[in-house]
Every structure is written in structure tokens, then in C-alpha cells.
């Protein structure tokens, strides 16, 4: 892929519980300003790859046992998830993970916890999030747990934006959403990429939508990258069509 990488994952191996080898040497790069899709079936290792990058494996008894990960040219394997957020790389977890008992706006504000700039800047960014997600402005005082699945996904992405990220790792943004809402979420991803320069690594089971919005894709099978290429080439690839796009 052309362009300077913002993220480079080099041949990582991940083991759960000291014995379960789940990633068997995964390498991928995300160029600055890119939208890269990490594709594969349920259980292929997509979430594990994202959690390895953002250092969220420990609580699941997982560990990166080989390889290296670089963000903006610096090694990050030893950095905590919070340190990484401060550097500008944040993960939005699968299943959305809003605080159900807090309002939408309180959820968004929790995303600013690593910031040291003033209230005025944070307020400006809150307005920016509401401009990208007008539905959230309408729902700002609702308890997040009572909002729709799409609104919770938007809240989770909006919360990540409040940390002023350079890069967002997004796990299954389309999961559980009706097709039109999936489209809405991906349109916002594209806008954030174009207007705010945010780079994205998207883990997706929905190959078809991911390859329409991404510039490049990697396909993961049983913990190994088995294919990668420009999204437009993958869309036309016979194997991808047969196994991932559901057309023979
Ligand atoms: P999904 O779409 O279901 O999240 P995925 O491609 O993201 O799938 P992972 O969640 O990364 O896949 O899981 C990859 C493999 O690792 C699966 O076989 C899974 O059972 C295993 N795995 C995941 N988490 C753990 C864990 N905490 N302990 C042991 N094995 C795990």
C-alpha cells in the first residue's frame, strides 16, 4: 500500500491461556489516512488482532508472544491501552460497550478522560460529534441503555472521537444493524476519514459493505492472513466472491 504507515503489525502471534495459539503470524499495515478492512469469518481472529494492537488482551488471558506492533513508527506492545489512547489510537469494542445507565452525552464525555486541554476544546468536540451524529444530539439526555442499537454504535464511535484520535480500531461496526443503518454508519466513517483525517482499521464479517468503503483489505482465516489487496481488486476476486460475498 502506498503512503507512510500509521500502524504496522509485524508477524504477531497471540496465545490465550498460555496454550491456545490463535494468531499464527499476522502482518498488516494501515497507511496514514487509510481505511483498511480486516475480514474473515466468525472466530478467524479479527477481534484478537484488534485487541492485540490496543493492548486489551490481558484481561482475557491473552498475550502477544511474537512479533511487533508500531504506531507512527514507535513500538507499542508494552503500552497500556490508555497510553495508546493518549498517543491517538483508540479501539471501539464489538458489542458497542456504552454505559447503559449514563446518558448519551455523559457517555460521550467519558471519552475525553485522557485529555488535558480545556473545557472549551472539549465542548467544541462534543458539538463536532453531534454534527456528525445528529441523532445523538436529539438523544443527548436519554439513558444510553434505552437507545437503539444504531444509536449505541454511534455513541460508542462518538465517545472514541472525544479522545481526538488519529486512528480508530473498529470492531464489527455493522453487527446487529439493519442494512440502511449500516450504510449510515459507514458513510460517517468515510466522512470522518475525509474531513478529520482519521485512519481506520475495521474488523468486519460483512465483507460486501466493508470492501465498498475500505481502500484495502486483509482476509484472515484461522489466525493467518490468506489474502490481501486493494478493496477494488478483492471485490472482483473469484475466491472472495465465492467464499465471502456469497456469489458464485
Ligand atoms: P468474532 O467475529 O466472533 O469476534 P473473530 O474473528 O473476531 O470472531 P476472535 O474473537 O478473535 O475471532 O477469536 C479467535 C479465536 O480465539 C476463536 O477460536 C476463539 O474461540 C478464540 N478465543 C477468543 N478469545 C479467547 C479467550 N479469551 N480464551 C481462549 N480462546 C479465545
mmCIF file of N, CA, C and O and ligand atoms in Angstrom, residues 16 20 22 41-48 60 94 172 205, ligand 1:
data_model
loop_
_atom_site.group_PDB
_atom_site.id
_atom_site.type_symbol
_atom_site.label_atom_id
_atom_site.label_comp_id
_atom_site.label_asym_id
_atom_site.label_seq_id
_atom_site.Cartn_x
_atom_site.Cartn_y
_atom_site.Cartn_z
ATOM 1 N N UNK A 16 -3.769 -17.547 23.961
ATOM 2 C CA UNK A 16 -4.655 -17.399 25.113
ATOM 3 C C UNK A 16 -4.353 -18.491 26.122
ATOM 4 O O UNK A 16 -4.059 -19.636 25.738
ATOM 5 N N UNK A 20 -3.404 -21.742 23.927
ATOM 6 C CA UNK A 20 -4.257 -21.702 22.738
ATOM 7 C C UNK A 20 -3.714 -20.683 21.737
ATOM 8 O O UNK A 20 -3.833 -19.478 21.927
ATOM 9 N N UNK A 22 -3.861 -18.564 18.728
ATOM 10 C CA UNK A 22 -4.971 -18.037 17.929
ATOM 11 C C UNK A 22 -4.493 -17.216 16.732
ATOM 12 O O UNK A 22 -5.010 -17.358 15.636
ATOM 13 N N UNK A 41 -14.298 -14.900 8.720
ATOM 14 C CA UNK A 41 -15.472 -15.489 9.360
ATOM 15 C C UNK A 41 -15.378 -15.334 10.883
ATOM 16 O O UNK A 41 -14.322 -15.000 11.421
ATOM 17 N N UNK A 42 -16.493 -15.607 11.508
ATOM 18 C CA UNK A 42 -16.583 -15.686 12.957
ATOM 19 C C UNK A 42 -15.473 -16.585 13.506
ATOM 20 O O UNK A 42 -15.315 -17.708 13.060
ATOM 21 N N UNK A 43 -14.679 -16.070 14.431
ATOM 22 C CA UNK A 43 -13.644 -16.900 15.042
ATOM 23 C C UNK A 43 -12.304 -16.907 14.322
ATOM 24 O O UNK A 43 -11.360 -17.553 14.764
ATOM 25 N N UNK A 44 -12.192 -16.169 13.222
ATOM 26 C CA UNK A 44 -10.936 -16.159 12.452
ATOM 27 C C UNK A 44 -9.803 -15.479 13.207
ATOM 28 O O UNK A 44 -8.628 -15.746 12.962
ATOM 29 N N UNK A 45 -10.181 -14.555 14.122
ATOM 30 C CA UNK A 45 -9.139 -13.873 14.903
ATOM 31 C C UNK A 45 -9.130 -12.360 14.722
ATOM 32 O O UNK A 45 -8.169 -11.692 15.114
ATOM 33 N N UNK A 46 -10.192 -11.815 14.170
ATOM 34 C CA UNK A 46 -10.243 -10.370 13.910
ATOM 35 C C UNK A 46 -10.216 -9.571 15.222
ATOM 36 O O UNK A 46 -9.417 -8.653 15.369
ATOM 37 N N UNK A 47 -11.108 -9.931 16.145
ATOM 38 C CA UNK A 47 -11.146 -9.194 17.420
ATOM 39 C C UNK A 47 -9.825 -9.345 18.157
ATOM 40 O O UNK A 47 -9.331 -8.393 18.765
ATOM 41 N N UNK A 48 -9.269 -10.532 18.110
ATOM 42 C CA UNK A 48 -7.990 -10.764 18.793
ATOM 43 C C UNK A 48 -6.903 -9.849 18.220
ATOM 44 O O UNK A 48 -6.096 -9.295 18.961
ATOM 45 N N UNK A 60 -8.254 -10.901 29.121
ATOM 46 C CA UNK A 60 -8.828 -12.148 28.601
ATOM 47 C C UNK A 60 -7.786 -13.269 28.621
ATOM 48 O O UNK A 60 -7.933 -14.255 27.906
ATOM 49 N N UNK A 94 -16.367 -4.454 19.980
ATOM 50 C CA UNK A 94 -17.547 -5.121 19.450
ATOM 51 C C UNK A 94 -18.644 -5.087 20.522
ATOM 52 O O UNK A 94 -18.365 -5.145 21.716
ATOM 53 N N UNK A 172 -16.443 -4.725 14.177
ATOM 54 C CA UNK A 172 -17.786 -5.078 13.688
ATOM 55 C C UNK A 172 -18.789 -3.930 13.769
ATOM 56 O O UNK A 172 -19.843 -4.073 14.410
ATOM 57 N N UNK A 205 -17.294 -8.812 9.503
ATOM 58 C CA UNK A 205 -17.747 -10.055 8.870
ATOM 59 C C UNK A 205 -18.519 -9.742 7.609
ATOM 60 O O UNK A 205 -18.666 -10.586 6.733
HETATM 61 P P1 LIG B 1 -15.868 -12.796 16.086
HETATM 62 O O1 LIG B 1 -16.416 -12.163 14.882
HETATM 63 O O2 LIG B 1 -16.693 -13.892 16.621
HETATM 64 O O3 LIG B 1 -15.414 -11.829 17.144
HETATM 65 P P2 LIG B 1 -13.136 -13.035 15.416
HETATM 66 O O4 LIG B 1 -12.653 -13.255 14.036
HETATM 67 O O5 LIG B 1 -13.061 -11.657 15.930
HETATM 68 O O6 LIG B 1 -14.585 -13.558 15.550
HETATM 69 P P3 LIG B 1 -11.779 -13.821 17.784
HETATM 70 O O7 LIG B 1 -12.845 -13.335 18.679
HETATM 71 O O8 LIG B 1 -10.535 -13.066 17.679
HETATM 72 O O9 LIG B 1 -12.343 -14.030 16.320
HETATM 73 O O10 LIG B 1 -11.459 -15.312 18.179
HETATM 74 C C1 LIG B 1 -10.483 -16.093 17.529
HETATM 75 C C2 LIG B 1 -10.325 -17.421 18.207
HETATM 76 O O11 LIG B 1 -9.792 -17.211 19.512
HETATM 77 C C3 LIG B 1 -11.619 -18.194 18.374
HETATM 78 O O12 LIG B 1 -11.346 -19.543 18.097
HETATM 79 C C4 LIG B 1 -11.941 -18.014 19.824
HETATM 80 O O13 LIG B 1 -12.625 -19.134 20.331
HETATM 81 C C5 LIG B 1 -10.596 -17.875 20.473
HETATM 82 N N1 LIG B 1 -10.641 -17.004 21.664
HETATM 83 C C6 LIG B 1 -11.077 -15.738 21.725
HETATM 84 N N2 LIG B 1 -10.982 -15.247 22.968
HETATM 85 C C7 LIG B 1 -10.476 -16.233 23.733
HETATM 86 C C8 LIG B 1 -10.103 -16.359 25.115
HETATM 87 N N3 LIG B 1 -10.272 -15.334 25.956
HETATM 88 N N4 LIG B 1 -9.600 -17.535 25.544
HETATM 89 C C9 LIG B 1 -9.441 -18.557 24.680
HETATM 90 N N5 LIG B 1 -9.738 -18.508 23.373
HETATM 91 C C10 LIG B 1 -10.245 -17.370 22.891
#
